[in-house]
PDB file of C-alpha atoms and ligand atoms in Angstrom:
ATOM      1  CA  MET A   1      83.807 129.669 101.684  1.00 37.00           C
ATOM      2  CA  GLY A   2      86.214 131.544  98.938  1.00 37.00           C
ATOM      3  CA  ASN A   3      85.800 134.991 100.434  1.00 37.00           C
ATOM      4  CA  HIS A   4      88.932 134.515 102.607  1.00 40.00           C
ATOM      5  CA  SER A   5      90.794 133.906  99.405  1.00 38.00           C
ATOM      6  CA  SER A   6      94.207 135.050  99.166  1.00 37.00           C
ATOM      7  CA  THR A   7      96.968 134.973  97.058  1.00 37.00           C
ATOM      8  CA  VAL A   8     100.421 133.915  97.849  1.00 36.00           C
ATOM      9  CA  ASN A   9     103.748 134.173  96.477  1.00 35.00           C
ATOM     10  CA  VAL A  10     103.327 137.266  94.661  1.00 33.00           C
ATOM     11  CA  SER A  11     106.271 139.351  96.006  1.00 33.00           C
ATOM     12  CA  GLY A  12     109.367 139.901  93.471  1.00 33.00           C
ATOM     13  CA  SER A  13     110.645 142.902  91.880  1.00 35.00           C
ATOM     14  CA  GLY A  14     109.867 143.852  88.192  1.00 33.00           C
ATOM     15  CA  HIS A  15     106.997 142.544  86.312  1.00 35.00           C
ATOM     16  CA  VAL A  16     104.698 142.621  89.428  1.00 35.00           C
ATOM     17  CA  GLY A  17     101.592 142.606  87.535  1.00 32.00           C
ATOM     18  CA  THR A  18     102.457 139.482  85.355  1.00 32.00           C
ATOM     19  CA  ILE A  19     103.681 137.772  88.543  1.00 35.00           C
ATOM     20  CA  TYR A  20     100.565 138.276  89.896  1.00 37.00           C
ATOM     21  CA  MET A  21      98.467 137.144  87.532  1.00 38.00           C
ATOM     22  CA  ARG A  22     100.291 133.898  87.070  1.00 41.00           C
ATOM     23  CA  ALA A  23     100.161 133.375  90.582  1.00 41.00           C
ATOM     24  CA  ALA A  24      96.451 134.100  91.175  1.00 43.00           C
ATOM     25  CA  ARG A  25      95.835 131.476  88.618  1.00 50.00           C
ATOM     26  CA  SER A  26      98.101 128.524  89.982  1.00 51.00           C
ATOM     27  CA  PHE A  27      98.441 129.200  93.750  1.00 55.00           C
ATOM     28  CA  THR A  28      95.332 130.448  95.422  1.00 62.00           C
ATOM     29  CA  VAL A  29      94.998 129.534  98.762  1.00 63.00           C
ATOM     30  CA  SER A  30      91.860 130.214 100.978  1.00 71.00           C
ATOM     31  CA  GLU A  31      90.288 128.885 104.427  1.00 82.00           C
ATOM     32  CA  PRO A  32      90.399 125.109 104.235  1.00 88.00           C
ATOM     33  CA  TRP A  33      87.185 123.681 102.482  1.00 90.00           C
ATOM     34  CA  ARG A  34      87.417 120.519 104.199  1.00 91.00           C
ATOM     35  CA  LYS A  35      88.979 119.556 107.941  1.00 90.00           C
ATOM     36  CA  ILE A  36      91.365 116.861 108.382  1.00 92.00           C
ATOM     37  CA  SER A  37      93.736 116.683 111.526  1.00 90.00           C
ATOM     38  CA  TRP A  38      97.566 116.140 110.123  1.00 91.00           C
ATOM     39  CA  GLY A  39     100.120 114.191 111.984  1.00 79.00           C
ATOM     40  CA  ASP A  40      97.904 112.388 114.145  1.00 83.00           C
ATOM     41  CA  ASN A  41      98.160 109.179 112.357  1.00 96.00           C
ATOM     42  CA  ALA A  42      98.263 106.443 114.938  1.00 96.00           C
ATOM     43  CA  ARG A  43      94.651 105.894 115.606  1.00 95.00           C
ATOM     44  CA  ASP A  44      93.917 105.537 111.462  1.00 95.00           C
ATOM     45  CA  LEU A  45      97.046 103.484 111.210  1.00 96.00           C
ATOM     46  CA  GLN A  46      95.600 101.157 114.196  1.00 96.00           C
ATOM     47  CA  TYR A  47      92.187 101.092 112.847  1.00 95.00           C
ATOM     48  CA  VAL A  48      93.506 100.047 109.260  1.00 97.00           C
ATOM     49  CA  LYS A  49      95.885  97.451 110.735  1.00 96.00           C
ATOM     50  CA  GLU A  50      93.386  95.920 112.896  1.00 96.00           C
ATOM     51  CA  TYR A  51      90.303  96.133 111.136  1.00 97.00           C
ATOM     52  CA  LYS A  52      88.474  92.750 110.474  1.00 96.00           C
ATOM     53  CA  PRO A  53      84.695  92.250 109.108  1.00 95.00           C
ATOM     54  CA  GLY A  54      82.559  91.844 111.571  1.00 89.00           C
ATOM     55  CA  ASN A  55      80.937  89.354 109.424  1.00 88.00           C
ATOM     56  CA  LYS A  56      82.743  86.374 110.469  1.00 87.00           C
ATOM     57  CA  ASP A  57      82.065  84.381 106.948  1.00 89.00           C
ATOM     58  CA  ILE A  58      84.036  87.203 105.213  1.00 95.00           C
ATOM     59  CA  LYS A  59      87.838  87.468 105.457  1.00 95.00           C
ATOM     60  CA  HIS A  60      88.582  90.703 103.789  1.00 97.00           C
ATOM     61  CA  VAL A  61      87.336  93.988 102.179  1.00 98.00           C
ATOM     62  CA  ARG A  62      87.816  93.590  98.285  1.00 98.00           C
ATOM     63  CA  ILE A  63      88.348  97.182  96.917  1.00 98.00           C
ATOM     64  CA  LEU A  64      88.323  97.565  93.340  1.00 97.00           C
ATOM     65  CA  LEU A  65      90.362 100.464  91.743  1.00 95.00           C
ATOM     66  CA  TYR A  66      89.838 101.518  88.448  1.00 91.00           C
ATOM     67  CA  GLY A  67      90.495 104.622  85.874  1.00 88.00           C
ATOM     68  CA  PRO A  68      92.615 105.814  83.333  1.00 87.00           C
ATOM     69  CA  ASP A  69      95.913 104.802  82.451  1.00 84.00           C
ATOM     70  CA  GLY A  70      98.583 106.391  84.317  1.00 88.00           C
ATOM     71  CA  ALA A  71      96.300 107.582  87.302  1.00 92.00           C
ATOM     72  CA  GLY A  72      98.252 105.980  90.088  1.00 93.00           C
ATOM     73  CA  LYS A  73      96.056 102.993  90.865  1.00 93.00           C
ATOM     74  CA  SER A  74      99.161 100.708  91.166  1.00 92.00           C
ATOM     75  CA  SER A  75     101.065 103.576  93.030  1.00 94.00           C
ATOM     76  CA  PHE A  76      98.110 104.059  95.211  1.00 96.00           C
ATOM     77  CA  ILE A  77      98.216 100.287  96.563  1.00 95.00           C
ATOM     78  CA  LYS A  78     102.190 100.546  96.879  1.00 94.00           C
ATOM     79  CA  SER A  79     101.873 103.567  98.899  1.00 96.00           C
ATOM     80  CA  VAL A  80      99.334 101.943 101.182  1.00 97.00           C
ATOM     81  CA  CYS A  81     101.967  99.080 101.340  1.00 94.00           C
ATOM     82  CA  SER A  82     104.458 101.861 102.818  1.00 95.00           C
ATOM     83  CA  VAL A  83     102.036 103.620 105.149  1.00 96.00           C
ATOM     84  CA  ILE A  84     101.329 100.229 106.788  1.00 96.00           C
ATOM     85  CA  GLN A  85     104.489  98.956 107.019  1.00 94.00           C
ATOM     86  CA  GLY A  86     106.449 102.539 108.027  1.00 94.00           C
ATOM     87  CA  ARG A  87     108.764 102.532 105.294  1.00 92.00           C
ATOM     88  CA  VAL A  88     108.682 102.928 101.664  1.00 92.00           C
ATOM     89  CA  THR A  89     108.238  99.759 100.173  1.00 82.00           C
ATOM     90  CA  THR A  90     110.455  98.917  97.202  1.00 70.00           C
ATOM     91  CA  ASP A  91     108.630  95.602  96.693  1.00 63.00           C
ATOM     92  CA  ALA A  92     107.748  94.590  93.100  1.00 52.00           C
ATOM     93  CA  LEU A  93     104.186  94.718  94.192  1.00 57.00           C
ATOM     94  CA  THR A  94     102.968  95.802  90.760  1.00 45.00           C
ATOM     95  CA  SER A  95     104.367  92.883  88.727  1.00 44.00           C
ATOM     96  CA  ASP A  96     104.439  92.796  84.824  1.00 40.00           C
ATOM     97  CA  LYS A  97     101.254  90.708  85.164  1.00 43.00           C
ATOM     98  CA  SER A  98      99.297  93.698  86.222  1.00 44.00           C
ATOM     99  CA  TYR A  99     100.403  95.968  83.293  1.00 52.00           C
ATOM    100  CA  ASN A 100      99.147  93.356  80.604  1.00 63.00           C
ATOM    101  CA  GLY A 101      95.787  93.093  82.452  1.00 77.00           C
ATOM    102  CA  THR A 102      95.530  90.194  84.638  1.00 86.00           C
ATOM    103  CA  TYR A 103      92.857  90.270  87.226  1.00 91.00           C
ATOM    104  CA  GLU A 104      95.003  90.076  90.536  1.00 90.00           C
ATOM    105  CA  THR A 105      94.189  90.159  94.072  1.00 94.00           C
ATOM    106  CA  PHE A 106      96.864  92.498  96.346  1.00 94.00           C
ATOM    107  CA  LYS A 107      97.304  91.747  99.649  1.00 94.00           C
ATOM    108  CA  ILE A 108      98.891  93.985 102.054  1.00 94.00           C
ATOM    109  CA  ARG A 109     101.562  92.314 104.772  1.00 92.00           C
ATOM    110  CA  LYS A 110     101.564  94.290 108.322  1.00 92.00           C
ATOM    111  CA  GLU A 111     105.049  93.947 108.613  1.00 86.00           C
ATOM    112  CA  GLY A 112     107.505  93.797 105.637  1.00 78.00           C
ATOM    113  CA  ASN A 113     108.227  90.153 105.850  1.00 78.00           C
ATOM    114  CA  SER A 114     105.518  88.501 108.072  1.00 81.00           C
ATOM    115  CA  GLU A 115     102.823  86.309 106.721  1.00 87.00           C
ATOM    116  CA  THR A 116     100.058  88.241 108.274  1.00 93.00           C
ATOM    117  CA  PHE A 117      97.877  90.483 105.868  1.00 95.00           C
ATOM    118  CA  CYS A 118      95.566  92.920 106.540  1.00 96.00           C
ATOM    119  CA  HIS A 119      91.747  92.144 106.249  1.00 97.00           C
ATOM    120  CA  PHE A 120      91.286  94.428 103.182  1.00 98.00           C
ATOM    121  CA  VAL A 121      92.913  93.472  99.536  1.00 97.00           C
ATOM    122  CA  PHE A 122      92.821  95.364  96.278  1.00 97.00           C
ATOM    123  CA  ASN A 123      92.078  94.657  92.651  1.00 94.00           C
ATOM    124  CA  ASP A 124      93.528  97.061  90.095  1.00 87.00           C
ATOM    125  CA  VAL A 125      91.690  96.680  86.485  1.00 84.00           C
ATOM    126  CA  MET A 126      93.359  97.216  83.551  1.00 67.00           C
ATOM    127  CA  ASP A 127      93.617 100.868  82.524  1.00 67.00           C
ATOM    128  CA  LEU A 128      90.900 102.534  80.490  1.00 63.00           C
ATOM    129  CA  LYS A 129      92.427 103.442  77.629  1.00 65.00           C
ATOM    130  CA  ASP A 130      90.136 104.862  74.313  1.00 61.00           C
ATOM    131  CA  GLY A 131      88.860 102.147  72.285  1.00 57.00           C
ATOM    132  CA  ASP A 132      90.583  99.299  73.812  1.00 63.00           C
ATOM    133  CA  GLY A 133      91.574  98.504  77.709  1.00 68.00           C
ATOM    134  CA  ILE A 134      89.289  96.359  79.515  1.00 77.00           C
ATOM    135  CA  CYS A 135      85.693  95.400  78.553  1.00 81.00           C
ATOM    136  CA  ALA A 136      83.057  97.233  80.870  1.00 80.00           C
ATOM    137  CA  ASP A 137      81.241  94.101  80.649  1.00 87.00           C
ATOM    138  CA  ASP A 138      84.293  92.443  82.298  1.00 90.00           C
ATOM    139  CA  ILE A 139      84.616  95.015  85.232  1.00 89.00           C
ATOM    140  CA  LYS A 140      81.212  94.107  85.899  1.00 90.00           C
ATOM    141  CA  LEU A 141      81.577  90.619  85.962  1.00 95.00           C
ATOM    142  CA  ALA A 142      84.456  91.508  88.701  1.00 95.00           C
ATOM    143  CA  LEU A 143      82.194  93.379  90.747  1.00 96.00           C
ATOM    144  CA  LYS A 144      80.003  90.100  91.155  1.00 97.00           C
ATOM    145  CA  GLY A 145      83.257  87.834  91.747  1.00 97.00           C
ATOM    146  CA  HIS A 146      82.807  86.316  88.528  1.00 97.00           C
ATOM    147  CA  VAL A 147      86.249  86.736  87.504  1.00 96.00           C
ATOM    148  CA  LYS A 148      89.125  84.274  88.558  1.00 96.00           C
ATOM    149  CA  GLU A 149      92.446  85.225  89.885  1.00 94.00           C
ATOM    150  CA  GLY A 150      95.000  85.520  87.304  1.00 92.00           C
ATOM    151  CA  TYR A 151      92.481  85.656  84.353  1.00 92.00           C
ATOM    152  CA  GLN A 152      94.155  87.757  81.426  1.00 88.00           C
ATOM    153  CA  PHE A 153      91.335  90.208  80.376  1.00 87.00           C
ATOM    154  CA  LYS A 154      91.173  90.388  76.865  1.00 85.00           C
ATOM    155  CA  PRO A 155      89.932  93.677  75.266  1.00 79.00           C
ATOM    156  CA  SER A 156      87.912  92.783  72.416  1.00 79.00           C
ATOM    157  CA  SER A 157      85.785  89.694  73.777  1.00 85.00           C
ATOM    158  CA  PRO A 158      84.394  89.862  77.463  1.00 89.00           C
ATOM    159  CA  LEU A 159      84.344  87.213  79.716  1.00 94.00           C
ATOM    160  CA  SER A 160      82.066  84.310  79.064  1.00 95.00           C
ATOM    161  CA  PRO A 161      80.499  81.759  81.538  1.00 96.00           C
ATOM    162  CA  GLU A 162      82.236  78.759  79.425  1.00 96.00           C
ATOM    163  CA  ASP A 163      85.937  80.518  79.950  1.00 95.00           C
ATOM    164  CA  PRO A 164      87.980  78.626  82.391  1.00 95.00           C
ATOM    165  CA  GLY A 165      88.464  82.126  84.028  1.00 96.00           C
ATOM    166  CA  TYR A 166      84.628  82.483  84.654  1.00 97.00           C
ATOM    167  CA  ASN A 167      84.109  81.541  88.260  1.00 98.00           C
ATOM    168  CA  PRO A 168      80.438  80.415  88.620  1.00 97.00           C
ATOM    169  CA  ARG A 169      79.765  80.549  92.270  1.00 97.00           C
ATOM    170  CA  PRO A 170      81.558  83.492  93.667  1.00 97.00           C
ATOM    171  CA  SER A 171      82.227  83.544  97.188  1.00 96.00           C
ATOM    172  CA  ALA A 172      81.374  86.638  99.525  1.00 95.00           C
ATOM    173  CA  ASP A 173      85.096  87.281  99.799  1.00 94.00           C
ATOM    174  CA  ASP A 174      85.229  87.055  95.647  1.00 97.00           C
ATOM    175  CA  LYS A 175      82.565  89.981  95.255  1.00 97.00           C
ATOM    176  CA  VAL A 176      83.932  93.478  95.286  1.00 98.00           C
ATOM    177  CA  HIS A 177      82.763  95.372  98.352  1.00 98.00           C
ATOM    178  CA  VAL A 178      83.553  99.033  97.512  1.00 98.00           C
ATOM    179  CA  LEU A 179      84.486 100.729  94.325  1.00 97.00           C
ATOM    180  CA  VAL A 180      86.906 103.477  93.911  1.00 97.00           C
ATOM    181  CA  CYS A 181      87.729 105.265  90.858  1.00 95.00           C
ATOM    182  CA  VAL A 182      91.223 106.707  90.400  1.00 94.00           C
ATOM    183  CA  LEU A 183      91.561 109.828  88.830  1.00 94.00           C
ATOM    184  CA  SER A 184      95.013 111.962  88.215  1.00 94.00           C
ATOM    185  CA  ALA A 185      94.479 116.028  89.259  1.00 94.00           C
ATOM    186  CA  ASP A 186      97.154 116.863  87.003  1.00 92.00           C
ATOM    187  CA  SER A 187      95.700 115.409  83.447  1.00 85.00           C
ATOM    188  CA  ALA A 188      93.809 117.819  81.190  1.00 76.00           C
ATOM    189  CA  GLY A 189      90.819 115.782  81.027  1.00 75.00           C
ATOM    190  CA  ILE A 190      89.291 112.457  80.624  1.00 78.00           C
ATOM    191  CA  THR A 191      88.004 111.540  76.881  1.00 81.00           C
ATOM    192  CA  ASP A 192      84.331 111.225  76.274  1.00 83.00           C
ATOM    193  CA  SER A 193      85.016 107.150  75.378  1.00 81.00           C
ATOM    194  CA  VAL A 194      86.334 106.684  78.907  1.00 83.00           C
ATOM    195  CA  LEU A 195      83.846 108.745  80.678  1.00 84.00           C
ATOM    196  CA  LYS A 196      81.084 106.721  79.225  1.00 84.00           C
ATOM    197  CA  LYS A 197      82.798 103.364  80.138  1.00 84.00           C
ATOM    198  CA  MET A 198      83.806 104.831  83.694  1.00 87.00           C
ATOM    199  CA  ALA A 199      79.625 105.636  83.805  1.00 88.00           C
ATOM    200  CA  ASP A 200      78.909 102.028  82.915  1.00 87.00           C
ATOM    201  CA  ILE A 201      81.006 100.937  85.538  1.00 89.00           C
ATOM    202  CA  ARG A 202      79.319 102.942  88.104  1.00 92.00           C
ATOM    203  CA  GLU A 203      75.958 102.306  87.071  1.00 92.00           C
ATOM    204  CA  ALA A 204      76.380  98.594  87.483  1.00 91.00           C
ATOM    205  CA  ALA A 205      77.915  99.198  90.470  1.00 95.00           C
ATOM    206  CA  SER A 206      74.924 101.066  91.933  1.00 95.00           C
ATOM    207  CA  GLU A 207      72.494  98.386  90.477  1.00 94.00           C
ATOM    208  CA  LEU A 208      74.492  95.881  92.938  1.00 95.00           C
ATOM    209  CA  GLY A 209      74.111  98.297  95.781  1.00 96.00           C
ATOM    210  CA  ILE A 210      78.290  98.650  96.070  1.00 98.00           C
ATOM    211  CA  PRO A 211      79.367 101.767  97.553  1.00 98.00           C
ATOM    212  CA  GLN A 212      81.379 103.979  95.318  1.00 97.00           C
ATOM    213  CA  MET A 213      84.241 106.767  96.127  1.00 98.00           C
ATOM    214  CA  ALA A 214      87.126 108.340  94.434  1.00 97.00           C
ATOM    215  CA  ILE A 215      90.487 109.610  94.797  1.00 97.00           C
ATOM    216  CA  GLY A 216      92.128 112.370  93.148  1.00 97.00           C
ATOM    217  CA  THR A 217      96.296 111.754  92.575  1.00 97.00           C
ATOM    218  CA  HIS A 218      98.859 113.667  91.761  1.00 97.00           C
ATOM    219  CA  ILE A 219      97.980 116.548  93.605  1.00 97.00           C
ATOM    220  CA  ASP A 220     101.626 117.816  94.312  1.00 96.00           C
ATOM    221  CA  SER A 221     102.110 118.056  90.544  1.00 95.00           C
ATOM    222  CA  ALA A 222      98.486 119.649  89.951  1.00 95.00           C
ATOM    223  CA  CYS A 223      99.242 122.621  92.384  1.00 94.00           C
ATOM    224  CA  PRO A 224     102.655 123.766  93.670  1.00 94.00           C
ATOM    225  CA  GLU A 225     101.278 125.166  96.859  1.00 93.00           C
ATOM    226  CA  THR A 226     100.359 121.773  97.709  1.00 95.00           C
ATOM    227  CA  LYS A 227     103.707 120.229  96.466  1.00 95.00           C
ATOM    228  CA  LYS A 228     105.523 122.801  98.600  1.00 95.00           C
ATOM    229  CA  ASP A 229     103.368 121.641 101.780  1.00 95.00           C
ATOM    230  CA  LEU A 230     100.904 119.219 101.583  1.00 96.00           C
ATOM    231  CA  LYS A 231      98.820 120.774 104.380  1.00 95.00           C
ATOM    232  CA  ASN A 232      97.867 123.219 101.847  1.00 95.00           C
ATOM    233  CA  VAL A 233      95.876 120.762  99.963  1.00 96.00           C
ATOM    234  CA  TYR A 234      92.409 121.410 101.637  1.00 95.00           C
ATOM    235  CA  LYS A 235      93.297 124.974 101.160  1.00 94.00           C
ATOM    236  CA  SER A 236      93.837 124.947  97.450  1.00 94.00           C
ATOM    237  CA  GLN A 237      91.285 126.690  95.284  1.00 92.00           C
ATOM    238  CA  GLN A 238      92.489 124.732  92.226  1.00 92.00           C
ATOM    239  CA  LEU A 239      92.039 121.348  94.053  1.00 95.00           C
ATOM    240  CA  LYS A 240      88.865 122.322  95.383  1.00 94.00           C
ATOM    241  CA  GLN A 241      87.840 123.018  91.741  1.00 93.00           C
ATOM    242  CA  LYS A 242      89.227 119.551  90.821  1.00 93.00           C
ATOM    243  CA  VAL A 243      87.162 117.936  93.384  1.00 95.00           C
ATOM    244  CA  LYS A 244      84.142 119.933  91.745  1.00 95.00           C
ATOM    245  CA  ASP A 245      85.129 118.937  88.387  1.00 92.00           C
ATOM    246  CA  PHE A 246      85.683 115.041  89.008  1.00 93.00           C
ATOM    247  CA  SER A 247      82.390 115.157  90.809  1.00 94.00           C
ATOM    248  CA  ALA A 248      80.556 116.214  88.065  1.00 92.00           C
ATOM    249  CA  ALA A 249      82.851 113.862  85.296  1.00 89.00           C
ATOM    250  CA  VAL A 250      82.044 110.887  87.484  1.00 89.00           C
ATOM    251  CA  GLY A 251      79.097 111.366  89.353  1.00 91.00           C
ATOM    252  CA  VAL A 252      80.776 110.725  92.818  1.00 94.00           C
ATOM    253  CA  PRO A 253      79.784 113.367  95.503  1.00 96.00           C
ATOM    254  CA  GLU A 254      82.279 115.774  96.497  1.00 96.00           C
ATOM    255  CA  ASN A 255      82.549 114.345 100.015  1.00 96.00           C
ATOM    256  CA  TYR A 256      83.464 111.049  98.670  1.00 97.00           C
ATOM    257  CA  ILE A 257      86.309 112.359  96.706  1.00 97.00           C
ATOM    258  CA  PHE A 258      89.846 112.141  98.732  1.00 98.00           C
ATOM    259  CA  PRO A 259      92.892 113.997  97.453  1.00 97.00           C
ATOM    260  CA  VAL A 260      96.038 111.928  97.819  1.00 98.00           C
ATOM    261  CA  LYS A 261      99.782 112.040  97.156  1.00 97.00           C
ATOM    262  CA  ASN A 262     101.167 108.593  96.078  1.00 97.00           C
ATOM    263  CA  TYR A 263     104.723 108.011  97.129  1.00 96.00           C
ATOM    264  CA  SER A 264     106.480 108.128  93.941  1.00 90.00           C
ATOM    265  CA  ASP A 265     110.053 109.397  94.310  1.00 88.00           C
ATOM    266  CA  GLU A 266     110.280 109.713  98.081  1.00 91.00           C
ATOM    267  CA  THR A 267     112.739 107.275 100.055  1.00 92.00           C
ATOM    268  CA  HIS A 268     111.476 107.910 103.535  1.00 95.00           C
ATOM    269  CA  ILE A 269     107.821 107.817 104.863  1.00 95.00           C
ATOM    270  CA  ASN A 270     106.223 111.368 105.751  1.00 96.00           C
ATOM    271  CA  ASP A 271     103.477 111.750 108.095  1.00 96.00           C
ATOM    272  CA  ASP A 272     101.241 114.288 105.986  1.00 97.00           C
ATOM    273  CA  VAL A 273     101.648 111.850 103.128  1.00 97.00           C
ATOM    274  CA  ASN A 274     100.380 108.962 105.421  1.00 98.00           C
ATOM    275  CA  THR A 275      97.582 111.249 106.749  1.00 98.00           C
ATOM    276  CA  LEU A 276      95.823 111.713 103.177  1.00 98.00           C
ATOM    277  CA  ILE A 277      96.240 107.998 102.274  1.00 98.00           C
ATOM    278  CA  LEU A 278      95.075 106.652 105.523  1.00 98.00           C
ATOM    279  CA  SER A 279      91.799 109.253 105.328  1.00 97.00           C
ATOM    280  CA  ALA A 280      91.108 107.599 101.984  1.00 98.00           C
ATOM    281  CA  LEU A 281      92.140 104.228 102.864  1.00 98.00           C
ATOM    282  CA  ARG A 282      89.709 104.334 106.235  1.00 97.00           C
ATOM    283  CA  GLN A 283      86.601 105.464 104.329  1.00 97.00           C
ATOM    284  CA  MET A 284      87.432 102.625 101.605  1.00 98.00           C
ATOM    285  CA  ILE A 285      87.171 100.244 104.613  1.00 98.00           C
ATOM    286  CA  SER A 286      84.299 101.738 106.371  1.00 96.00           C
ATOM    287  CA  LEU A 287      81.997 101.643 103.263  1.00 97.00           C
ATOM    288  CA  GLY A 288      83.232  98.201 102.255  1.00 97.00           C
ATOM    289  CA  ASP A 289      82.293  97.087 105.545  1.00 96.00           C
ATOM    290  CA  ASN A 290      79.000  99.101 105.505  1.00 95.00           C
ATOM    291  CA  PHE A 291      77.989  96.848 102.177  1.00 96.00           C
ATOM    292  CA  ILE A 292      79.249  93.843 103.908  1.00 94.00           C
ATOM    293  CA  GLU A 293      77.127  94.105 107.158  1.00 89.00           C
ATOM    294  CA  LYS A 294      73.901  94.587 104.543  1.00 82.00           C
TER     295      LYS A 294
HETATM  296  N1  GDP B 301     103.931 113.217  91.504  1.00 90.26           N
HETATM  297  C1  GDP B 301     103.068 111.977  91.739  1.00 90.26           C
HETATM  298  N2  GDP B 301     103.341 110.993  90.900  1.00 90.26           N
HETATM  299  C2  GDP B 301     102.511 109.910  91.040  1.00 90.26           C
HETATM  300  C3  GDP B 301     101.402 109.903  91.758  1.00 90.26           C
HETATM  301  N3  GDP B 301     100.546 108.924  91.385  1.00 90.26           N
HETATM  302  C4  GDP B 301     101.492 108.069  90.785  1.00 90.26           C
HETATM  303  N4  GDP B 301     102.157 108.932  90.161  1.00 90.26           N
HETATM  304  C5  GDP B 301     103.318 108.618  89.117  1.00 90.26           C
HETATM  305  O1  GDP B 301     102.458 108.362  87.676  1.00 90.26           O
HETATM  306  C6  GDP B 301     102.787 107.265  87.284  1.00 90.26           C
HETATM  307  C7  GDP B 301     101.837 106.419  86.790  1.00 90.26           C
HETATM  308  O2  GDP B 301     101.326 105.764  87.983  1.00 90.26           O
HETATM  309  P1  GDP B 301     100.792 104.074  88.141  1.00 90.26           P
HETATM  310  O3  GDP B 301     100.241 103.757  89.489  1.00 90.26           O
HETATM  311  O4  GDP B 301     101.733 103.491  87.265  1.00 90.26           O
HETATM  312  O5  GDP B 301      98.978 104.533  87.357  1.00 90.26           O
HETATM  313  P2  GDP B 301      98.362 103.427  86.961  1.00 90.26           P
HETATM  314  O6  GDP B 301      98.461 102.980  85.364  1.00 90.26           O
HETATM  315  O7  GDP B 301      96.977 103.730  87.376  1.00 90.26           O
HETATM  316  O8  GDP B 301      98.511 102.138  87.605  1.00 90.26           O
HETATM  317  C8  GDP B 301     104.204 106.284  88.147  1.00 90.26           C
HETATM  318  O9  GDP B 301     105.264 107.208  87.248  1.00 90.26           O
HETATM  319  C9  GDP B 301     103.974 107.220  89.006  1.00 90.26           C
HETATM  320  O10 GDP B 301     105.233 107.305  90.025  1.00 90.26           O
HETATM  321  C10 GDP B 301     101.227 111.377  92.727  1.00 90.26           C
HETATM  322  O11 GDP B 301     100.229 111.540  93.598  1.00 90.26           O
HETATM  323  N5  GDP B 301     101.925 112.422  92.484  1.00 90.26           N
HETATM  324 MG1   MG B 302      99.303 100.164  86.881  1.00 90.26          MG
END
């Protein structure tokens, strides 16, 4: 691929050379580097809404999102809510609690005010910052289901078995079934200390056999052509490169990295936004389900 690259938006009078150079750097599109069917969301939507773990002892797939501050973890959970409910949700889903690092499980209602929930849940662990933030050891405990709901993570001291927030006998439901790394395609880079912490977490998940994948958010702000038309996402050479960079940085294979655009300032549901979210979510559920079955 790449031999069909073309540069768009180069027209204009005057300083064509300058415009061309700028365009070549940021707006390059090509033949799609991954296939996806747009506007055909009904089947995926049905799959995620109706999904139930085959294993009757387990109520839900637990998806743990982790990644740097501002990457879009909370927004992704909210976006999933919007996709499932068919309207951009204004729920104060991300309570203040999640910002100060409480271990909280987010369930997704199938309809706006119903009491039936999807059979997958999210946990959004406290942002990984330089120097402070959650201890990698605590995330490892969360993977194994040892962190009780509502536990307040403490940056300087990991959870110990004596702490009331420690769950000594986690059920299969408490354990994490799929680990998802969330990265922004629009940030300059991830610091070494954050990368190191992420590597630790990944290693722990690998030891436990927990499947892993990643989502790349902010694809709209990272690529003007994608912002203009989300269908350009898999044609964007810049985003293709981002996926390669993420893969090298966090060790997740490229085909397990899903670009998504979260609902941020929209007021209405958009089919293309939904397509990408559903594609990532479907993969999370099926990886988690495979793990449960093992
Ligand atoms: N344009 C755009 N903004 C996003 C996207 N995802 C998240 N945001 C915005 O980025 C900011 C940080 O997102 P948040 O979900 O709080 O990140 P968290 O710290 O990982 O939970 C918020 O202002 C979001 O509205 C995205 O895909 N595109
Ligand atoms: Mg958050």
